């Protein structure tokens, strides 16, 4: 079945460092890809998404490009802030059947130090 | 964007009891989804709730433990039955909209003691 694999955390960075969180997927169809963020003690928020190959999703300085050839959707940010400390989830959904079910990766905790 | 309200937002429950979580959406949707997030873990889909039919459960989840109602196109409930400490989790409601966007409620944070 479909699955999502994320790099294990925690990822600890200093403020203004460059961030990459790796995400790869396995899918039989042609999924849409998402990054969600969960700040401490809060619910889940959509960070960005991409629905087709070579699409780049971006939001709040974060970017991810849908790479069909490598089945990847790595999350990047050029300069992280302390406020970016959170858990980041990569997810996929096969929307071709009008279903909005999501399959999540295991999550990657990011800790940014001042 | 979709507005999803969940109740309760938090609760502490006694083992052996049951709790019903409500999910209200600001507009009609065909399918609503219920997820569980155990402490420190990722999200796992419990079931899909369709209006007018029985919910479809994922592997490892059963109707006796997690009965779901879907009385109309904007509302659903999830009941966690006969709770044990292992049921301490965040339970989240989700819906999808055209434009390939999937929204989540704020979650219901349950602690079973």
CSV table of C-alpha atoms in Angstrom, one decimal:
chain,number,residue,atom,x,y,z
A,1,UNK,CA,0.0,0.0,0.0
A,2,UNK,CA,0.9,3.7,-0.1
A,3,UNK,CA,3.4,4.9,2.4
A,4,UNK,CA,5.4,8.0,3.5
A,5,UNK,CA,8.9,7.9,5.0
A,6,UNK,CA,10.4,10.8,6.8
A,7,UNK,CA,13.8,11.4,8.2
A,8,UNK,CA,14.0,10.7,11.9
A,9,UNK,CA,14.3,13.5,14.4
A,10,UNK,CA,14.8,15.4,16.4
A,11,UNK,CA,16.6,17.9,14.1
A,12,UNK,CA,18.4,20.5,16.1
A,13,UNK,CA,19.5,23.7,14.4
A,14,UNK,CA,20.7,27.1,15.4
A,15,UNK,CA,18.7,30.1,14.4
A,16,UNK,CA,19.2,31.2,10.7
A,17,UNK,CA,20.5,27.8,9.7
A,18,UNK,CA,19.3,26.0,6.6
A,19,UNK,CA,16.7,23.3,7.0
A,20,UNK,CA,16.0,20.2,5.1
A,21,UNK,CA,13.6,17.5,6.2
A,22,UNK,CA,13.6,14.6,3.8
A,23,UNK,CA,10.4,12.9,2.7
A,24,UNK,CA,9.9,10.1,0.2
A,25,UNK,CA,6.8,8.3,-0.7
A,26,UNK,CA,5.5,5.1,-2.3
A,27,UNK,CA,2.2,5.2,-4.1
A,28,UNK,CA,0.5,3.2,-6.8
A,29,UNK,CA,-1.4,6.2,-8.1
A,30,UNK,CA,-0.5,9.8,-8.6
A,31,UNK,CA,-0.9,11.3,-5.2
A,32,UNK,CA,-1.0,14.9,-3.9
A,33,UNK,CA,1.7,15.7,-1.3
A,34,UNK,CA,1.4,17.8,1.8
A,35,UNK,CA,3.4,19.1,4.7
A,36,UNK,CA,1.6,19.7,7.9
A,37,UNK,CA,3.1,21.4,11.0
A,38,UNK,CA,2.1,20.9,14.6
A,39,UNK,CA,3.3,23.5,17.1
A,40,UNK,CA,3.6,22.4,20.8
A,41,UNK,CA,0.2,21.9,22.3
A,42,UNK,CA,-1.6,22.8,19.2
A,43,UNK,CA,-3.5,21.1,16.4
A,44,UNK,CA,-2.4,20.3,12.9
A,45,UNK,CA,-1.9,23.1,10.3
A,46,UNK,CA,-1.4,22.7,6.6
A,47,UNK,CA,2.0,24.2,5.7
A,48,UNK,CA,2.1,23.6,2.0
A,49,UNK,CA,1.0,21.2,-0.7
A,50,UNK,CA,1.7,20.1,-4.3
A,51,UNK,CA,-0.6,18.2,-6.6
A,52,UNK,CA,1.5,17.3,-9.6
A,53,UNK,CA,5.1,16.6,-10.6
A,54,UNK,CA,7.5,19.6,-10.5
A,55,UNK,CA,5.0,21.7,-8.5
A,56,UNK,CA,6.6,23.7,-5.8
A,57,UNK,CA,4.6,24.4,-2.7
A,58,UNK,CA,5.6,27.3,-0.5
A,59,UNK,CA,4.5,29.1,2.6
A,60,UNK,CA,6.1,31.1,5.4
A,61,UNK,CA,9.5,30.7,3.8
A,62,UNK,CA,9.2,26.9,3.6
A,63,UNK,CA,9.3,25.2,0.2
A,64,UNK,CA,9.0,21.7,-1.1
A,65,UNK,CA,9.1,20.4,-4.7
A,66,UNK,CA,7.2,17.4,-6.0
A,67,UNK,CA,9.8,15.1,-7.6
A,68,UNK,CA,8.1,12.2,-9.3
A,69,UNK,CA,11.4,10.8,-10.6
A,70,UNK,CA,12.8,10.4,-7.1
A,71,UNK,CA,9.4,10.1,-5.3
A,72,UNK,CA,10.4,12.8,-2.9
A,73,UNK,CA,8.9,15.9,-1.4
A,74,UNK,CA,11.7,17.4,0.8
A,75,UNK,CA,10.9,20.4,3.0
A,76,UNK,CA,13.4,23.2,3.0
A,77,UNK,CA,13.8,26.6,4.6
A,78,UNK,CA,16.7,28.9,4.0
A,79,UNK,CA,16.8,30.5,7.5
A,80,UNK,CA,15.0,29.0,10.4
A,81,UNK,CA,13.7,30.8,13.4
A,82,UNK,CA,13.1,29.7,17.0
A,83,UNK,CA,9.4,30.0,16.3
A,84,UNK,CA,9.7,27.2,13.7
A,85,UNK,CA,10.3,24.7,16.4
A,86,UNK,CA,7.5,22.1,15.9
A,87,UNK,CA,6.8,18.7,14.5
A,88,UNK,CA,6.5,18.5,10.8
A,89,UNK,CA,4.5,15.8,9.0
A,90,UNK,CA,4.8,14.8,5.4
A,91,UNK,CA,1.6,13.2,4.0
A,92,UNK,CA,0.1,12.0,0.8
A,93,UNK,CA,-3.4,11.6,-0.5
A,94,UNK,CA,-4.7,10.0,-3.7
A,95,UNK,CA,-7.3,12.5,-4.7
A,96,UNK,CA,-8.2,10.8,-8.0
A,97,UNK,CA,-11.0,8.9,-6.3
A,98,UNK,CA,-12.3,12.0,-4.6
A,99,UNK,CA,-11.1,10.7,-1.3
A,100,UNK,CA,-9.4,13.0,1.1
A,101,UNK,CA,-7.8,10.4,3.2
A,102,UNK,CA,-4.2,11.2,4.2
A,103,UNK,CA,-1.3,8.8,4.9
A,104,UNK,CA,1.2,10.4,7.2
A,105,UNK,CA,4.9,10.0,7.8
A,106,UNK,CA,6.1,9.5,11.3
A,107,UNK,CA,6.8,13.2,11.8
A,108,UNK,CA,10.1,15.0,12.4
A,109,UNK,CA,10.6,17.2,15.4
A,110,UNK,CA,12.5,20.4,14.7
A,111,UNK,CA,14.2,22.3,17.6
A,112,UNK,CA,15.7,25.7,16.7
A,113,UNK,CA,18.0,27.2,19.3
A,114,UNK,CA,18.6,30.9,19.6
B,1,UNK,CA,-10.9,27.6,4.0
B,2,UNK,CA,-13.1,25.2,6.0
B,3,UNK,CA,-13.9,25.9,9.6
B,4,UNK,CA,-14.1,22.7,11.7
B,5,UNK,CA,-15.2,22.8,15.3
B,6,UNK,CA,-14.5,19.9,17.6
B,7,UNK,CA,-15.8,19.3,21.1
B,8,UNK,CA,-14.5,18.7,23.7
B,9,UNK,CA,-11.2,20.3,23.1
B,10,UNK,CA,-9.7,18.5,26.1
B,11,UNK,CA,-11.0,16.0,28.7
B,12,UNK,CA,-9.8,13.7,31.4
B,13,UNK,CA,-11.8,10.5,31.5
B,14,UNK,CA,-12.1,7.5,33.9
B,15,UNK,CA,-11.2,4.2,32.5
B,16,UNK,CA,-14.1,2.0,31.5
B,17,UNK,CA,-16.2,5.0,30.5
B,18,UNK,CA,-17.1,6.3,27.0
B,19,UNK,CA,-16.7,9.7,25.5
B,20,UNK,CA,-18.3,11.2,22.4
B,21,UNK,CA,-16.4,13.7,20.3
B,22,UNK,CA,-18.3,16.0,18.1
B,23,UNK,CA,-17.2,17.5,14.8
B,24,UNK,CA,-19.1,20.4,13.1
B,25,UNK,CA,-18.1,21.7,9.7
B,26,UNK,CA,-19.1,25.1,8.4
B,27,UNK,CA,-20.5,23.7,5.1
B,28,UNK,CA,-21.6,20.4,3.6
B,29,UNK,CA,-19.1,17.8,2.8
B,30,UNK,CA,-19.5,14.2,1.5
B,31,UNK,CA,-16.9,12.5,3.6
B,32,UNK,CA,-15.5,13.2,7.1
B,33,UNK,CA,-12.5,11.5,8.5
B,34,UNK,CA,-11.4,10.6,12.0
B,35,UNK,CA,-7.8,10.3,13.0
B,36,UNK,CA,-6.0,9.3,16.2
B,37,UNK,CA,-2.6,10.7,17.3
B,38,UNK,CA,-1.2,8.8,20.2
B,39,UNK,CA,1.4,10.6,22.3
B,40,UNK,CA,4.6,11.3,20.4
B,41,UNK,CA,3.3,9.4,17.4
B,42,UNK,CA,2.0,10.2,13.9
B,43,UNK,CA,-1.6,10.3,12.8
B,44,UNK,CA,-3.5,7.2,11.9
B,45,UNK,CA,-6.8,7.1,10.1
B,46,UNK,CA,-9.6,5.5,12.2
B,47,UNK,CA,-12.5,5.6,9.8
B,48,UNK,CA,-14.3,7.5,7.1
B,49,UNK,CA,-17.8,8.7,7.9
B,50,UNK,CA,-20.2,9.0,5.0
B,51,UNK,CA,-23.6,10.5,5.4
B,52,UNK,CA,-26.4,8.0,5.0
B,53,UNK,CA,-24.2,4.9,5.3
B,54,UNK,CA,-22.1,3.1,7.9
B,55,UNK,CA,-18.6,4.3,8.5
B,56,UNK,CA,-15.7,2.5,6.8
B,57,UNK,CA,-13.0,1.5,9.4
B,58,UNK,CA,-9.3,1.0,8.8
B,59,UNK,CA,-7.5,-2.1,9.8
B,60,UNK,CA,-7.1,-2.3,13.5
B,61,UNK,CA,-10.2,-0.2,14.3
B,62,UNK,CA,-13.6,-1.7,15.0
B,63,UNK,CA,-17.1,-0.2,15.3
B,64,UNK,CA,-17.7,-1.6,18.8
B,65,UNK,CA,-14.8,0.4,20.1
B,66,UNK,CA,-15.2,3.5,17.9
B,67,UNK,CA,-18.8,3.9,16.9
B,68,UNK,CA,-19.3,6.8,14.5
B,69,UNK,CA,-22.5,8.7,13.6
B,70,UNK,CA,-23.0,10.9,10.5
B,71,UNK,CA,-26.5,12.3,10.7
B,72,UNK,CA,-26.1,15.0,8.1
B,73,UNK,CA,-23.6,16.6,5.8
B,74,UNK,CA,-22.0,19.0,8.3
B,75,UNK,CA,-21.8,16.9,11.5
B,76,UNK,CA,-20.2,13.7,12.8
B,77,UNK,CA,-19.5,12.1,16.1
B,78,UNK,CA,-16.8,9.6,17.2
B,79,UNK,CA,-17.3,7.7,20.4
B,80,UNK,CA,-14.4,6.1,22.2
B,81,UNK,CA,-15.9,3.2,24.2
B,82,UNK,CA,-14.8,1.5,27.3
B,83,UNK,CA,-11.7,3.6,27.5
B,84,UNK,CA,-8.3,2.5,28.8
B,85,UNK,CA,-5.1,4.5,29.3
B,86,UNK,CA,-4.0,3.3,25.9
B,87,UNK,CA,-6.8,5.4,24.4
B,88,UNK,CA,-5.2,8.6,25.6
B,89,UNK,CA,-4.6,10.4,22.4
B,90,UNK,CA,-5.5,13.4,20.3
B,91,UNK,CA,-8.6,12.6,18.1
B,92,UNK,CA,-8.9,14.8,15.0
B,93,UNK,CA,-11.7,15.3,12.5
B,94,UNK,CA,-10.8,16.1,8.9
B,95,UNK,CA,-12.6,17.1,5.7
B,96,UNK,CA,-11.5,17.8,2.1
B,97,UNK,CA,-12.5,20.5,-0.3
B,98,UNK,CA,-12.1,21.0,-4.0
B,99,UNK,CA,-8.7,22.5,-4.7
B,100,UNK,CA,-7.1,19.5,-3.1
B,101,UNK,CA,-7.1,21.0,0.3
B,102,UNK,CA,-7.6,19.0,3.4
B,103,UNK,CA,-8.5,20.6,6.7
B,104,UNK,CA,-8.3,19.5,10.3
B,105,UNK,CA,-10.1,20.5,13.4
B,106,UNK,CA,-8.1,21.6,16.5
B,107,UNK,CA,-8.3,18.1,17.9
B,108,UNK,CA,-9.8,16.6,21.1
B,109,UNK,CA,-7.1,15.8,23.6
B,110,UNK,CA,-8.2,12.9,25.8
B,111,UNK,CA,-6.4,11.6,28.8
B,112,UNK,CA,-7.7,8.4,30.4
B,113,UNK,CA,-6.9,7.8,34.0
